[in-house]
Each structure stands twice: as structure tokens, then as C-alpha cells.
Amino acid sequence: MNHEPKFPGMRSVEDEKSVDGLRLTAHGPGSIARVWAICAKDATQELRRRIAIVAVFFFAATALALVSFAIGPFGLPEEDRPPLQAALLWIILFFAAATGLPRAFAHEEETGTAFALRKTLPATLVLAGKTLFNWLLFLAIAAVTIPGFLVLLDWRVGSPAAIAVTVLAGGYGLAVVSTFLSALSARSGQRSVLFVLIAFPLLVPLLLTAIAATLEATRGDFPWMPLRVLIAYDGAATGAAYMLAGAAWED
Amino acid sequence: MKFLKLLLLPYLSAVIAAAFLWPEPAEGFLGESSRIVFFHVPCAWTSTLAFLVAAAYSLAYLRRRNPWHDDIAAAAVRIGLLFGVLTLVTGSLFAHIMWGSWWNWDPRESSYLLLVFLYGAYVFLRASIEDPERRARIAAAYALFAAVLMPFLVFVAPRITASLHPQTVINPQGRILMDAPTKTVFFGALFGFSGLFLWLLSLEARLERLSRARRNARPA
Amino acid sequence: MVSSRDPVSTTTLTAEKLDKSFSGPPLFSGLDLRAETGLVAVSGKNGSGKTTFLKILAGLMRPTAGRVLVERDGRPLPEPERRLALGWAGPDLALYGELTAEENLLFFRRAAGRQTSLEDIRRRLSQAGLSEASGRRVEQYSTGMTQRLRIAFATLFDPPLLLLDEPTAGLDAEGRAMALGVIDHARRHGAVVVASNDERDFVAPEQRVELGGGGSREP
């Protein structure tokens, strides 16, 4: 297998100290403020546009109602309910998030604001800011869905603290992966289909683990094992997203 | 590569013949069905190898931006997809013989299905981007991102629930539970399939490079 | 902070053997440029690659071959400063419609990690002739107002190297005067690269780049 003379983007390892496409440079102490600025900007945009946010919450509410109607009348025995409830919770959360999270980068590309953003910030910070926003959005969805679950599906939770931690950790993983993949799919045709396809294989392990953790929490045990896996997943995804941010969102 | 091709034909023929004729069927398996291990596992191994190759060349592409590396990565994933599907099919046949159902949602099965989905997603991702530079870069980023999350895909699901899957060839004690003839054919098949992979990869990668050259040569 | 009035340091923009092609024959090839102070006029027919050229200089696009260097006192500028040392505005530049002009510029300053205040932003907007509309959402802006805002964005970090693509497009007489004033100020304190179809945008350029024939030449 021979080597061809390289042609696209001549910046190779010899030319630069930082390896382009794989972010290895460190960021200064002001980075947190910058990340927060992006998150706040996204939030302001979404809140002013309103339609998008409303759609996401409306979806969650509708899905919740549908599930309640579907499960309620069948009168499942007590023992069978927890696994089903745990799975359904995360399915609803995932799909509600899937209507909102992928738009992180898509909107920037559609409206042409991506140029201004790219001109001012490195990809890693943009990714971090949008991930933060998506995480907060997810937590907001959960804050609405879970009480609904408690009421409509008579969900009994043994360990609320464990549920909270699971939602935080699982939501974070979902946010990191979704935001990164949103950057990858932002400029392609069939964007929404593409997003679901590339996200599905990577998110299933996360969802399964979150469901397992939720199930354990419902039974009153603190789900140490699944949580450890979730944290590991979150860490791995964060590291990978940080390193590959430049490659995902340049040019 | 020509040498490899000429060698592969008699070698793999010998392996296949041996798989059916030489070792005795293993205990605990229905009829001759244990012979599937000579095909099913090498397919699984090959698709995993394909993924590793794709990840390695994706990394190489991002560092050097050499389009040939992208050709190889893309080719590797396509071949991985092929062998992944074959793994699922052979596994399904086996499941039908042993337990009467084509699919059991066994965690190991399911995580393999996810892997095949991943390959398919990569191919779809590539297909959705027109610009060759961007396509190569985005595909490489996806391959590497997926590579980092792969362990969770492959190892997590089986841990969370119990498994129907026959005990793996390499078990926790580190010993290989096969008799000599089986071992020989098994590793022979593994080796042969790897060779097959290399040859197919070479073909596919060169094909990719040719079609890229043709696309570039076309007037705008 | 980048100060173009610093007598000791000079920032240089160098383009070496730039090629660009979009899967087909090249748009331009072998393009060289070196700019330190003064005005560089980039002209050429529609579709000759002026916008692409400026985007490559700005770091928004990768060249197919060649490279762009931004150096201060002979040494390459490290990343955070490099990005902000180049100001860019072009027809593809869009700011956030749901935000007001003030909010937009505040955001970009904060996002870049630079000190900012509402007074500073208002002053800049007023210099661009947008003091009345500074509190209005950008989606309500007219073409001329949008263009003025683009120029305010390009100069947001007082860059020593300014890249302006069609700077007077859609501007009324006052707006044109403002834009030309910005160019004039920038050329005396650093380098400005202006791409335009309108010859009136080029006032005695120090260098000229003619696209559509490949390469560059000194006047």
C-alpha cells in the first residue's frame, strides 16, 4: 500500500505544533466564562424562538400521556411494573431529547451564523458550550417528565437520590454524544435521519445502563455498578469529543 | 497481493474441507452444529479486525490528510459490514438449530447487531456528504468517536444481564477448551479469514481510490 | 490585547502558493500574498474566487494546497491571538437574528474571552451608524443595517489585519463613507484586504490581486 502525495490541507505534523483535527492545545482560565457565554446565547435564542422549546416539552408530555393510556388499563402486576417503567422513562426522555438536541449545530449552519462563531472560537469551546446547553435542556425535560411519571404511572421510587444521580449522569452522556454527532451531521442532506442512524448504536449502551441504574434505584438499592459504567462512558465520550472537536467542525 | 490471492484459494479450500471432515463435533452441541465455530468466530474476528484497521487509518488520515488513508478506512468498514452481517447470519443459523428460534436478544448477539448498525451508519454518513475532503474528515471523526465508545457497546450489555451465548473459546481461566484437531482447524480458519480480509481490503481500497480519481478528473 | 498602534510589533499576513479546488479544476492556484500595512485590492469577475480567497485567509476554509501564515515580529501567532488578529466580514456573515445587535457583539466579545462593556459595544455600534437600532433584534434589520453590523463585527477586536468582502454592498452614501473610513483607518494601522466588484472601493491600493487569471502581481 503506497503513499500518495498529500493534497488537501497541507498542515501536517511537521508544519505545526498542534495536530490539526485532533485538539491537543490547552485552554486558558477564561474558558469557563466563554463556554458559559455560548450556553447562555443558545438558551436566549431558544427561549426567544419559543417554538422549538415548546415542541420538545409538548412531545414529552404527549409521549407520557400515550404511555399512561397504553399501560394503565392493562393493570400490570406490581412486580412487572418497575422494569417497564424504567425503560419507558428513558425512552421518552431520549426521544424528547432527540427532537431538540441535534439542532445544536444544525441551526447555526442553516442560518449562516456558523461563520461568525467559527471565526471567533475554537471548536472545542463551541462544543463544550452547546453540550452544556443540551445537558441543561435534558435536565429540564426530565424535571417535567419525572413528576408526570410519578403521578400518571404510579411510579414508586426507593431511592430518589439515586434517580437524580442517574438522570444527571445519563443526561450528560446523552448531551455529549448528541452534540458531537450534531456537529458531524450539521451540513449533510437528510440531516434528521442521519442523526438518528449515527446516534443509535452509540447511545444504546448508555440508555441500557441508565435503565438498569433506574431499575435498581426504584428497588431502593444504590446502583453503584451501572453508575460507574455511566461515569466511565461520560468520561470517554467527553475525552473523545474534545479531541475530535476540531475535525468535526472545521472548514 | 497477487501472491496472497493465489495462496488463499487452496488454503481456504483446505480449511473448509477440514472443518467438515477432520475434528469431531463438540459435546453439548446438537449434531454437527459445533462446526459453525470455524466460520462464525472467524467472521466475528474479521469484522472486529476491520474496525480496528478503519480506526487506525482514520486516525492516520486526520493527522496527515492523505486521501489514500481515507480510502483504506472506508474500504475496511465496508468489509467489516459484510463480515458482520455474515457473523449475525451464521449465529442466527446456529441459534435456530440449538434453541429453535432465529433471534434471542442474547446480549452478546444484540451488541453485535449494534456493531453492524454502527458500520451501516458509517456508510450512510459517508454517502450523505458530497465534498470528498469533508466526507473523509467527518467519517474519520465518527469512526474514532465510535472506537472510543466501542468497549461500552461490546462489553457493557453482556455484563448487565446474563448470557445465553455459549462460553467463549477463550474463557476466564485463559485456557482454550478445544481438542487438537479442533484447535488446528479453528486457528487455521482464523488465519485464513484474516488473509481473506487483507486481500479484500486491498481490492476495495484500490477501487475506492480509482473512483475518487475519476470523480476529480471530471470537469466541474 | 492586540494593539495595532504598538510601534514595536507588526503583524503580517502571508499566503503561500494557495490552491483551491472543489472536486474539479482549480478555482485558483499558486496564489501568493504578503500584507503588513496598506490596502490590498482583490478584484475579479463573479465566481472567480474572491470570497473563497478571503475565507481561506480568514481561516474559515482550508486551501487545497499552500498555507496561510499570521506572524507577529517574524514568529507565528499562537492560536487564540491568531484568530482574533484577523477581522473578517463578507456576504456570508450572518449574526444571530433573535438577539439584538448589542447582544450579538457582547456575546462575541465574551465568547472570545475579551473584556467588554455595554458602553464599549454601544460606541462601536454608533461608529457604524447603528446607535438607534442597537437595541433591536437583528432579524429586523434592513440590508444596509446588516452590512453596517458586519463591519462592526469585523472590527470588533481591533484587528491589525482586516479582510472585507464586498464592504459597501447595500450601503447608502453615509454607509459607504463609514465603510471607506474604516478601510482608511485600518490601512494606516495595519493591513486591509478588500474584495469587491466596485472599483470605487479601492482607493490607491498598495497591492492588487487579480483573480480569474491566477497568481498575484504588485501594481
XYZ file of C-alpha atoms in Angstrom:
690
model
C 0.000 0.000 0.000
C 1.812 3.086 -1.237
C 1.524 6.696 -0.176
C 0.229 9.396 -2.416
C 1.430 12.971 -2.206
C -0.965 14.676 0.161
C -3.139 17.362 -1.289
C -5.915 18.583 0.953
C -4.945 20.998 3.708
C -1.199 20.820 3.773
C -0.918 21.281 7.529
C 0.795 18.076 8.560
C 2.558 17.190 11.779
C 5.833 18.718 10.601
C 4.258 22.086 9.967
C 2.544 22.751 13.232
C 2.940 22.073 16.888
C -0.676 21.204 17.462
C -2.046 18.342 15.444
C -4.856 19.792 13.456
C -8.101 17.901 13.638
C -7.047 16.431 16.980
C -7.216 19.105 19.587
C -4.255 18.900 21.907
C -3.895 22.514 22.931
C -4.865 23.613 26.403
C -7.327 26.370 27.079
C -6.874 29.298 29.424
C -8.690 30.015 32.668
C -11.229 32.233 30.921
C -12.563 29.202 29.103
C -15.374 28.566 31.543
C -16.776 32.025 31.033
C -16.556 31.557 27.278
C -18.310 28.205 27.431
C -20.996 29.735 29.577
C -21.408 32.592 27.096
C -22.211 30.096 24.342
C -24.614 28.195 26.532
C -26.369 31.404 27.532
C -26.551 32.528 23.923
C -28.148 29.244 22.835
C -30.605 29.453 25.709
C -31.556 33.011 24.831
C -32.093 32.047 21.219
C -34.226 29.041 22.061
C -36.318 30.885 24.587
C -36.987 33.711 22.176
C -37.835 31.422 19.345
C -40.082 29.517 21.710
C -41.498 27.158 19.089
C -38.625 24.720 19.410
C -38.665 24.556 23.191
C -42.414 24.214 23.300
C -42.272 21.402 20.756
C -39.815 19.454 22.871
C -41.881 19.719 26.033
C -45.080 19.078 24.175
C -43.543 15.917 22.780
C -42.519 14.728 26.215
C -45.992 15.412 27.573
C -47.693 13.642 24.684
C -45.418 10.622 24.915
C -46.046 10.452 28.628
C -49.792 10.608 28.131
C -49.676 7.941 25.447
C -47.671 5.627 27.636
C -50.046 6.134 30.547
C -53.042 5.338 28.400
C -51.352 2.297 26.961
C -50.161 0.827 30.238
C -52.830 1.962 32.680
C -55.852 -0.088 31.579
C -53.909 -3.340 31.438
C -53.356 -3.401 35.169
C -49.914 -4.932 35.262
C -48.952 -6.824 38.408
C -46.732 -4.915 40.841
C -43.563 -6.886 40.156
C -43.684 -6.363 36.418
C -44.024 -2.631 36.540
C -40.568 -1.381 37.585
C -38.577 -2.687 34.604
C -41.190 -1.409 32.207
C -41.363 1.978 33.886
C -37.597 2.350 33.935
C -37.359 1.515 30.251
C -40.256 3.761 29.280
C -38.897 6.690 31.215
C -35.654 6.646 29.338
C -37.318 6.021 26.002
C -39.485 9.080 26.491
C -36.544 11.157 27.665
C -34.428 10.008 24.760
C -36.989 10.760 22.085
C -37.913 14.095 23.603
C -34.241 14.980 23.648
C -33.817 13.704 20.105
C -36.265 16.321 18.895
C -34.218 19.099 20.463
C -30.579 18.138 20.926
C -29.486 17.545 17.336
C -30.385 21.069 16.369
C -27.443 22.445 18.300
C -25.255 22.818 15.257
C -27.808 22.416 12.524
C -29.349 25.776 13.248
C -26.012 27.540 13.109
C -25.318 26.094 9.703
C -28.806 26.753 8.359
C -28.866 30.411 9.331
C -25.244 31.014 8.360
C -24.149 32.107 11.812
C -21.589 29.299 11.853
C -19.036 31.535 10.141
C -19.103 34.172 12.831
C -18.862 31.522 15.508
C -16.031 29.678 13.814
C -14.212 32.939 13.309
C -14.272 33.745 16.985
C -13.962 30.456 18.825
C -12.158 27.142 18.632
C -14.341 24.120 18.023
C -13.721 22.642 21.471
C -15.241 25.606 23.281
C -18.237 25.767 20.960
C -18.804 22.069 21.512
C -18.463 22.479 25.269
C -20.922 25.364 25.357
C -23.510 23.561 23.299
C -23.080 20.375 25.297
C -23.730 22.316 28.460
C -26.870 23.798 26.977
C -28.087 20.420 25.788
C -27.454 18.920 29.185
C -29.473 21.638 30.874
C -32.242 21.188 28.315
C -32.302 17.481 29.042
C -32.498 18.106 32.769
C -35.398 20.471 32.157
C -37.200 17.779 30.173
C -36.535 15.287 32.962
C -37.817 17.760 35.544
C -41.126 17.801 33.713
C -41.321 14.127 32.760
C -40.418 12.523 36.058
C -43.145 14.157 38.151
C -45.522 13.139 35.367
C -44.264 9.616 35.734
C -44.717 9.641 39.457
C -48.303 10.752 39.135
C -49.623 9.115 35.989
C -47.858 5.793 36.220
C -47.862 5.458 39.968
C -44.116 5.177 39.926
C -42.679 4.168 43.281
C -39.087 5.137 43.763
C -37.000 3.565 46.505
C -34.043 5.892 46.253
C -34.755 9.367 44.821
C -31.142 10.408 45.250
C -30.047 7.569 43.018
C -32.580 8.600 40.396
C -31.260 12.121 40.485
C -27.666 10.989 40.020
C -28.673 8.648 37.214
C -30.536 11.383 35.390
C -27.576 13.738 35.786
C -25.002 11.233 34.594
C -27.134 9.667 31.895
C -28.279 13.050 30.666
C -24.738 14.273 30.449
C -23.666 11.305 28.322
C -26.644 11.848 26.078
C -25.764 15.523 25.732
C -22.113 14.966 24.885
C -22.761 12.326 22.262
C -25.739 14.131 20.726
C -23.923 17.439 20.492
C -20.857 15.890 18.904
C -22.909 13.935 16.387
C -24.962 17.027 15.693
C -21.749 18.725 14.605
C -20.982 15.813 12.296
C -24.388 15.781 10.671
C -24.986 19.531 10.610
C -24.184 20.107 6.976
C -25.499 16.946 5.378
C -28.635 16.226 3.499
C -31.204 14.020 5.287
C -29.938 15.536 8.470
C -32.535 14.211 10.902
C -32.485 10.660 9.587
C -28.727 10.737 9.524
C -28.559 11.877 13.121
C -30.756 9.067 14.411
C -28.787 6.478 12.453
C -25.362 7.558 13.646
C -26.546 8.187 17.196
C -28.450 4.978 17.763
C -25.581 2.465 18.041
C -23.583 4.741 20.302
C -26.431 5.663 22.621
C -27.934 2.229 23.189
C -25.278 1.192 25.738
C -25.853 4.467 27.568
C -29.618 4.003 27.628
C -29.385 0.378 28.714
C -27.101 1.286 31.565
C -29.297 4.206 32.593
C -32.332 1.958 32.566
C -30.531 -0.638 34.667
C -29.492 2.062 37.124
C -33.017 3.448 37.265
C -34.409 -0.008 37.909
C -32.047 -0.570 40.809
C -32.852 2.840 42.193
C -36.567 2.070 42.013
C -35.941 -1.000 44.132
C -34.176 1.091 46.697
C -30.607 -0.045 46.020
C -27.977 2.464 45.106
C -26.874 1.422 41.613
C -23.115 1.535 42.084
C -22.199 -0.703 39.180
C -24.317 0.928 36.467
C -23.333 4.373 37.703
C -19.689 3.517 37.432
C -20.278 2.446 33.857
C -22.205 5.661 33.172
C -19.431 7.816 34.566
C -16.885 5.881 32.526
C -18.985 6.353 29.407
C -19.365 10.052 30.134
C -15.642 10.431 30.616
C -14.760 8.520 27.478
C -17.256 10.428 25.371
C -16.071 13.771 26.736
C -12.441 12.991 26.046
C -13.151 11.764 22.550
C -15.400 14.720 21.732
C -12.782 17.166 22.968
C -10.015 15.594 20.908
C -12.123 15.315 17.772
C -13.966 18.629 18.023
C -11.664 20.273 15.518
C -12.165 17.522 12.979
C -15.905 17.519 13.465
C -16.438 21.233 13.000
C -13.956 22.987 10.814
C -13.862 24.326 7.265
C -1.196 -9.196 -3.195
C -1.273 -11.479 -6.178
C 0.780 -13.965 -4.211
C -1.667 -13.763 -1.343
C -4.610 -14.332 -3.650
C -3.074 -17.434 -5.181
C -2.223 -18.795 -1.768
C -5.629 -18.086 -0.264
C -7.646 -20.219 -2.651
C -6.062 -23.595 -1.856
C -5.552 -22.666 1.777
C -9.146 -21.703 2.487
C -10.412 -24.678 0.495
C -8.340 -26.914 2.720
C -9.639 -25.200 5.831
C -13.257 -25.541 4.755
C -12.812 -29.196 3.879
C -11.055 -29.839 7.163
C -13.806 -28.024 9.060
C -16.305 -30.581 7.873
C -14.160 -33.671 7.817
C -11.497 -33.632 10.464
C -12.467 -32.715 14.039
C -15.264 -34.492 15.870
C -18.388 -32.479 16.730
C -18.075 -30.954 20.185
C -20.009 -32.111 23.233
C -23.079 -30.249 24.266
C -23.873 -29.173 20.729
C -26.671 -30.567 18.586
C -25.428 -32.759 15.782
C -22.719 -31.243 13.645
C -23.620 -27.687 14.606
C -20.421 -27.093 16.561
C -18.629 -26.871 13.237
C -20.062 -23.417 12.875
C -17.345 -22.161 15.193
C -14.919 -22.456 12.298
C -16.894 -19.892 10.338
C -18.852 -17.857 12.806
C -15.992 -16.855 15.056
C -13.554 -16.006 12.243
C -16.252 -13.807 10.701
C -16.677 -12.029 14.010
C -12.937 -11.704 14.353
C -12.591 -10.325 10.841
C -15.224 -7.684 11.306
C -13.550 -6.602 14.537
C -10.199 -6.518 12.777
C -11.811 -4.423 10.063
C -12.982 -1.936 12.634
C -9.538 -1.661 14.203
C -7.992 -1.096 10.796
C -10.600 1.540 9.988
C -9.978 3.335 13.274
C -6.214 3.266 12.785
C -6.402 4.664 9.266
C -8.991 7.234 10.307
C -6.501 8.491 12.852
C -3.777 8.486 10.232
C -5.997 10.461 7.895
C -6.741 13.159 10.449
C -3.076 13.634 11.153
C -1.756 13.636 7.612
C -4.779 14.232 5.434
C -3.592 11.631 2.968
C -6.645 10.608 0.958
C -5.338 7.082 0.482
C -5.739 6.504 4.212
C -9.342 7.531 3.938
C -9.807 5.078 1.073
C -8.487 2.295 3.254
C -10.636 3.240 6.229
C -13.792 3.367 4.122
C -12.963 0.064 2.479
C -12.271 -1.561 5.842
C -15.640 -0.544 7.241
C -17.471 -1.862 4.212
C -15.736 -5.206 4.549
C -16.415 -5.128 8.275
C -20.077 -4.663 7.479
C -20.036 -7.670 5.190
C -18.399 -9.934 7.723
C -20.555 -8.506 10.491
C -23.672 -9.490 8.621
C -22.180 -12.927 7.993
C -21.499 -13.258 11.703
C -25.093 -12.485 12.501
C -26.376 -14.884 9.868
C -24.161 -17.775 10.962
C -25.016 -17.035 14.567
C -28.689 -16.999 13.781
C -28.489 -20.327 11.950
C -26.758 -21.800 14.952
C -29.352 -20.389 17.322
C -32.123 -21.898 15.272
C -30.541 -25.348 15.397
C -29.738 -25.211 19.078
C -32.716 -23.433 20.547
C -35.302 -23.301 17.808
C -35.502 -19.525 17.466
C -33.699 -17.301 14.979
C -33.016 -14.483 17.413
C -32.959 -14.457 21.191
C -31.935 -10.986 22.215
C -28.969 -12.508 23.883
C -26.784 -9.577 24.979
C -23.783 -10.749 23.001
C -25.938 -11.148 19.919
C -27.518 -7.777 20.454
C -24.261 -5.963 20.949
C -23.051 -7.487 17.713
C -26.154 -6.276 15.971
C -25.367 -2.813 17.272
C -21.885 -3.093 15.833
C -23.326 -3.920 12.439
C -25.637 -0.924 12.783
C -22.570 1.162 13.510
C -20.872 0.067 10.309
C -24.045 0.793 8.410
C -24.279 4.231 9.997
C -20.725 4.990 8.910
C -21.512 4.011 5.338
C -24.654 6.122 5.399
C -22.748 9.058 6.840
C -20.236 8.888 4.023
C -22.998 8.664 1.463
C -24.632 11.820 2.780
C -21.636 14.102 2.256
C -20.691 15.271 -1.219
C -17.445 17.096 -0.720
C -14.654 14.479 -0.604
C -12.466 16.311 1.910
C -15.292 16.913 4.303
C -16.578 13.401 3.844
C -13.195 11.931 4.720
C -12.765 14.166 7.734
C -16.271 13.683 9.152
C -16.166 9.924 8.565
C -12.801 9.734 10.302
C -14.116 11.728 13.256
C -17.114 9.407 13.545
C -15.007 6.262 13.289
C -12.689 7.424 16.050
C -15.508 8.616 18.275
C -17.223 5.269 17.847
C -13.946 3.455 18.507
C -13.672 5.136 21.893
C -17.226 4.171 22.805
C -16.900 0.680 21.360
C -15.900 -1.054 24.596
C -19.188 0.051 26.096
C -21.057 -1.283 23.115
C -19.390 -4.647 23.216
C -18.726 -5.301 26.874
C -21.360 -3.442 28.807
C -24.535 -5.021 27.513
C -23.344 -8.564 28.151
C -22.441 -7.629 31.714
C -25.735 -6.097 32.615
C -27.730 -9.257 32.007
C -26.963 -12.975 31.961
C -25.985 -14.583 28.726
C -27.308 -17.483 26.630
C -24.246 -17.417 24.472
C -22.002 -20.485 24.640
C -18.991 -19.967 26.778
C -16.382 -18.176 24.760
C -13.452 -20.036 23.333
C -11.047 -18.035 25.420
C -12.540 -18.356 28.881
C -11.722 -16.581 32.139
C -9.176 -19.196 33.115
C -7.256 -18.373 29.973
C -7.227 -21.917 28.763
C -8.506 -22.927 25.387
C -11.136 -25.626 25.694
C -10.648 -27.375 22.393
C -9.060 -30.647 21.361
C -6.106 -30.641 18.999
C -7.872 -31.144 15.644
C -10.466 -28.523 16.502
C -7.808 -26.119 17.637
C -5.855 -26.579 14.440
C -8.770 -26.005 12.138
C -10.030 -23.146 14.250
C -6.833 -21.181 14.226
C -6.299 -22.178 10.644
C -9.650 -20.645 9.785
C -8.872 -17.547 11.819
C -5.631 -17.086 9.964
C -7.240 -17.754 6.606
C -10.037 -15.297 7.175
C -7.534 -12.643 8.145
C -5.755 -13.229 4.864
C -9.060 -13.023 3.072
C -9.708 -9.728 4.790
C -6.381 -8.278 3.704
C -6.951 -9.272 0.132
C -10.498 -7.901 0.039
C -9.311 -4.739 1.734
C -6.645 -4.223 -0.862
C -9.172 -4.649 -3.665
C -11.791 -2.434 -2.094
C -9.353 0.313 -1.141
C -7.860 0.444 -4.614
C -11.337 0.571 -6.098
C -12.157 3.480 -3.825
C -9.038 5.308 -4.875
C -9.819 4.790 -8.552
C -13.346 6.099 -8.241
C -12.058 9.093 -6.319
C -9.556 9.815 -9.077
C -12.289 9.542 -11.658
C -14.533 11.943 -9.779
C -11.750 14.501 -9.503
C -10.848 14.252 -13.164
C -14.356 15.050 -14.277
C -14.649 18.691 -15.387
C -16.580 20.843 -12.895
C -4.712 42.743 23.761
C -3.946 43.282 20.149
C -2.910 46.875 19.597
C -2.322 47.998 16.073
C -0.866 51.226 17.338
C 2.001 49.451 19.052
C 5.057 50.822 17.282
C 7.204 47.842 18.168
C 5.247 44.893 16.784
C 3.891 44.347 13.312
C 1.520 41.633 12.259
C 1.978 40.104 8.867
C -0.379 38.044 6.781
C 1.278 35.734 4.298
C -0.333 33.424 1.823
C 1.963 30.915 0.139
C 1.092 29.110 -3.053
C -2.607 28.859 -2.336
C -4.603 26.422 -4.422
C -8.279 25.822 -4.099
C -10.454 23.416 -5.988
C -13.870 21.992 -5.267
C -13.704 18.494 -6.813
C -12.810 19.622 -10.321
C -10.423 22.057 -11.945
C -8.886 24.593 -9.543
C -10.563 27.875 -8.737
C -7.167 29.475 -8.352
C -3.660 28.157 -7.897
C -0.249 29.382 -6.892
C -1.660 32.455 -5.172
C 0.844 34.393 -3.080
C 0.303 37.393 -0.896
C 2.175 39.273 1.743
C 0.433 42.050 3.613
C 1.669 44.101 6.530
C 0.312 47.594 6.070
C -1.803 49.261 3.441
C -4.633 48.233 1.205
C -4.700 45.083 -0.887
C -7.322 45.212 -3.619
C -8.743 41.873 -4.704
C -10.734 42.002 -7.893
C -12.088 39.568 -10.431
C -15.292 38.576 -12.111
C -18.173 36.946 -10.253
C -17.241 33.394 -9.439
C -13.502 33.982 -9.744
C -12.976 33.034 -6.125
C -12.706 36.366 -4.288
C -14.974 35.253 -1.453
C -13.270 31.872 -1.198
C -9.858 33.517 -1.170
C -10.804 35.803 1.677
C -12.367 32.967 3.629
C -9.162 30.986 3.302
C -7.167 33.968 4.529
C -9.597 34.321 7.435
C -9.151 30.681 8.372
C -12.740 29.758 7.618
C -11.770 27.403 4.820
C -8.864 25.117 4.130
C -6.888 25.573 0.953
C -6.405 22.544 -1.247
C -2.703 23.295 -1.139
C -0.478 26.005 0.271
C -0.791 27.761 3.581
C -1.684 30.969 5.320
C 0.635 32.406 7.951
C -0.105 35.036 10.506
C 3.079 36.253 12.146
C 3.984 38.876 14.646
C 7.581 40.111 14.547
C 8.542 37.174 12.401
C 7.097 34.484 14.636
C 3.813 32.677 14.053
C 0.994 33.914 16.236
C -0.316 31.231 18.597
C -3.900 30.198 18.296
C -6.104 32.394 20.443
C -4.412 35.578 19.224
C -4.222 34.452 15.639
C -7.943 34.014 15.356
C -8.636 37.499 16.649
C -5.828 39.206 14.749
C -7.821 38.641 11.576
C -11.065 40.550 11.224
C -13.419 39.309 8.549
C -16.753 40.289 7.082
C -18.442 39.066 3.938
C -21.842 38.455 2.402
C -21.955 35.034 4.091
C -21.561 36.538 7.523
C -24.774 36.328 9.485
C -25.287 37.237 13.095
C -27.932 35.930 15.457
C -31.352 37.156 14.391
C -33.065 36.516 17.705
C -30.531 38.672 19.513
C -30.162 42.439 19.355
C -27.073 43.993 17.820
C -25.779 44.829 21.276
C -26.361 41.286 22.492
C -24.647 39.883 19.434
C -21.488 41.912 19.872
C -21.464 41.400 23.624
C -21.701 37.691 23.044
C -18.847 37.597 20.580
C -16.576 39.611 22.830
C -17.351 37.371 25.774
C -17.034 34.250 23.669
C -13.601 35.412 22.579
C -12.633 35.871 26.198
C -12.181 39.617 25.875
C -13.161 42.323 28.316
C -16.263 44.120 27.312
C -18.860 46.581 28.481
C -22.145 47.830 27.160
C -20.667 51.311 26.674
C -17.878 49.943 24.518
C -20.340 47.987 22.390
C -22.640 50.976 22.041
C -19.728 53.135 20.991
C -18.768 50.673 18.284
C -22.313 50.405 17.039
C -22.601 54.159 16.997
C -19.417 54.384 14.926
C -21.074 52.021 12.474
C -24.102 54.276 12.396
C -26.334 51.881 14.311
C -26.869 53.707 17.585
C -30.647 53.928 17.095
C -31.085 50.314 16.121
C -28.591 48.845 18.588
C -31.335 47.552 20.843
C -33.349 45.971 18.068
C -33.220 42.321 17.044
C -31.004 41.701 14.086
C -33.727 39.818 12.241
C -35.486 43.145 11.855
C -32.510 44.802 10.218
C -32.523 46.086 6.670
C -29.808 45.101 4.194
C -27.860 48.264 4.845
C -28.079 47.900 8.582
C -26.953 44.312 8.364
C -23.937 45.368 6.354
C -23.050 48.042 8.881
C -23.284 45.438 11.611
C -20.994 43.153 9.647
C -18.367 45.838 9.572
C -18.775 46.384 13.285
C -18.228 42.663 13.752
C -15.111 42.646 11.612
C -13.554 45.416 13.672
C -14.799 44.081 16.987
C -11.341 43.106 18.213
C -9.467 45.998 16.579
C -7.550 43.568 14.410
C -4.310 44.560 12.702
C -5.369 42.514 9.681
C -8.769 43.209 8.202
C -10.451 41.180 5.488
C -13.508 42.770 3.916
C -15.540 41.081 1.208
C -17.886 43.477 -0.597
C -17.741 46.025 2.235
C -20.028 48.606 0.621
C -22.687 46.218 -0.646
C -26.175 47.508 0.108
C -24.963 50.688 1.833
C -26.305 54.174 1.306
C -23.965 57.141 0.795
C -23.452 57.599 4.528
C -22.780 53.913 4.938
C -20.240 53.918 2.129
C -18.444 56.794 3.729
C -18.376 54.924 7.013
C -17.034 51.774 5.383
C -14.374 53.635 3.441
C -13.446 55.417 6.651
C -12.939 52.085 8.344
C -10.770 50.886 5.475
C -8.781 54.078 5.543
C -8.140 53.823 9.257
C -7.248 50.151 9.009
C -4.761 50.595 6.184
C -2.774 53.137 8.112
C -2.505 50.971 11.213
C -2.236 47.564 9.629
C -3.288 45.721 6.502
C -6.692 45.575 4.845
C -7.648 43.158 2.104
C -10.745 44.301 0.266
C -12.507 42.143 -2.287
C -15.007 43.917 -4.439
C -16.591 44.306 -7.851
C -16.772 48.039 -7.325
C -13.597 49.886 -8.239
C -14.637 52.810 -6.066
C -13.913 50.648 -3.042
C -10.231 50.678 -3.903
C -8.584 53.994 -3.114
C -4.955 53.872 -4.265
C -4.245 50.310 -3.199
C -0.694 49.363 -2.310
C -1.173 45.915 -3.824
C -3.545 44.340 -6.292
C -4.645 40.756 -6.665
C -6.476 39.926 -9.837
C -8.394 36.620 -9.728
C -9.571 34.698 -12.723
C -6.113 34.582 -14.229
C -4.288 33.016 -11.305
C -1.429 34.459 -9.283
C -0.910 37.998 -7.996
C 1.076 40.976 -9.056
C 2.293 44.212 -7.496
C 0.834 47.315 -9.162
